[in-house]
């Protein structure tokens, strides 16, 4: 097949293609305000999408038989890249029939999601990629090798350092994942069993990742009073493993730590000035979301399985101490006023209510509600633990990318964190367009070009001829999040077109669940 290198407008000056072996003429979007994802000022222009690529950008002449989309008054930008999702684990997984269209991400304009985060997800990356490819997926998927899941596979939920043989086994699993196309590793050092890992163990694994030029992404060991020390640990792991460091969902949690974002930023800026590659991501909300247990129960009580947990609670020696520690943690969250139940299948009526409101209605103490839930296996929660000012401080940094920390959801009776539906339109619509906290260029750059460069993803994240056509068109006047803490299952407004690898999965505002044009994107291991 004779075709010129697709890189210039001259390509389009030749007469329109008609030969059968030429690709279909594709789409020409005309007169859009193009934010190319680099953070530069926007310009008005046209974009030609053919097959799975962007083939031209600028002033484009007539392209015979191409479908024209009127982009006047709309913003055109690269599809958003979400560095931190749980699309592989929480809710319906991206490999399930319900989850694979990934509608709540696509409707935000998000065309690539990163999985394996907080150290949880598929250990066998090759098998995972095969599954993704076989079932078809709505968005692209990038995977990080998950430390917690790897450790669980080798050592179970044990609170001890690994033997030399176990360490070797974990490193072999890490190496296999990197060879199969994982982009790095992720840890979740407040979760089991990764919370039992010492720095040394993680450095050993990071060395494997560094060898393949992968990244080290971490839900760090402490996001409240120990924030700075936890960032230092991540830096030490990056240095020991010779790989770049990425702090997941950066925050300063707990009212006594409000304002600590400035010190965290200074620490990271200093490291960056000395040549260390360290970046972060953030969701634009003051509430976080995780399990009730990870929030309130110290890790020393979480070894083993649920039966071990309940036995510890009932133990005449350990039990009272454990309850006191949980009660103290609850006190630190305003006695349960700041904790809202997201998911609790044993009693769905409690979903959407705070622990303190439930306690009042049940005429019980908040601690008793917590213990009842934990005896029944635990619950997912939303925790209002951050300050708006800290959220804004992080958001303004050029090295903080947008990421949801959410998962795939379909409308139902659970009350999950709204971030799974609203992260990107909220940062762009509320924080940039409405409130002017950041510029629109910055909001788009930190959702496209920045995450691509953090991953070292070369052919996505900017609007450029030769890049894959992950492209979004939205109406700046109406592109807003509508998901709230009370009613989270709501898609954003204002999204007009979403192309994934050149296929329109949202066309003129309408999502098509049958368009499964996403791909498992594989890192080229060294
Ligand atoms: Zn996390």
mmCIF file of C-alpha atoms and ligand atoms in Angstrom, residues 84 86 117-118 187-188 191 219 223 248-249 251 289 405, ligand 1:
data_model
loop_
_atom_site.group_PDB
_atom_site.id
_atom_site.type_symbol
_atom_site.label_atom_id
_atom_site.label_comp_id
_atom_site.label_asym_id
_atom_site.label_seq_id
_atom_site.Cartn_x
_atom_site.Cartn_y
_atom_site.Cartn_z
ATOM 1 C CA UNK A 84 -5.342 6.159 39.137
ATOM 2 C CA UNK A 86 -9.721 0.733 40.267
ATOM 3 C CA UNK A 117 -3.538 0.942 41.685
ATOM 4 C CA UNK A 118 -3.092 1.005 45.448
ATOM 5 C CA UNK A 187 1.806 -0.015 46.211
ATOM 6 C CA UNK A 188 -0.956 0.644 48.749
ATOM 7 C CA UNK A 191 -3.753 -1.831 52.917
ATOM 8 C CA UNK A 219 -0.596 5.117 47.866
ATOM 9 C CA UNK A 223 -1.525 10.704 54.218
ATOM 10 C CA UNK A 248 -1.072 8.676 44.143
ATOM 11 C CA UNK A 249 -4.056 10.840 45.171
ATOM 12 C CA UNK A 251 -3.674 14.979 50.056
ATOM 13 C CA UNK A 289 -13.107 6.929 49.804
ATOM 14 C CA UNK A 405 -9.220 6.961 42.262
HETATM 15 ZN ZN1 LIG B 1 -5.245 4.549 47.170
#
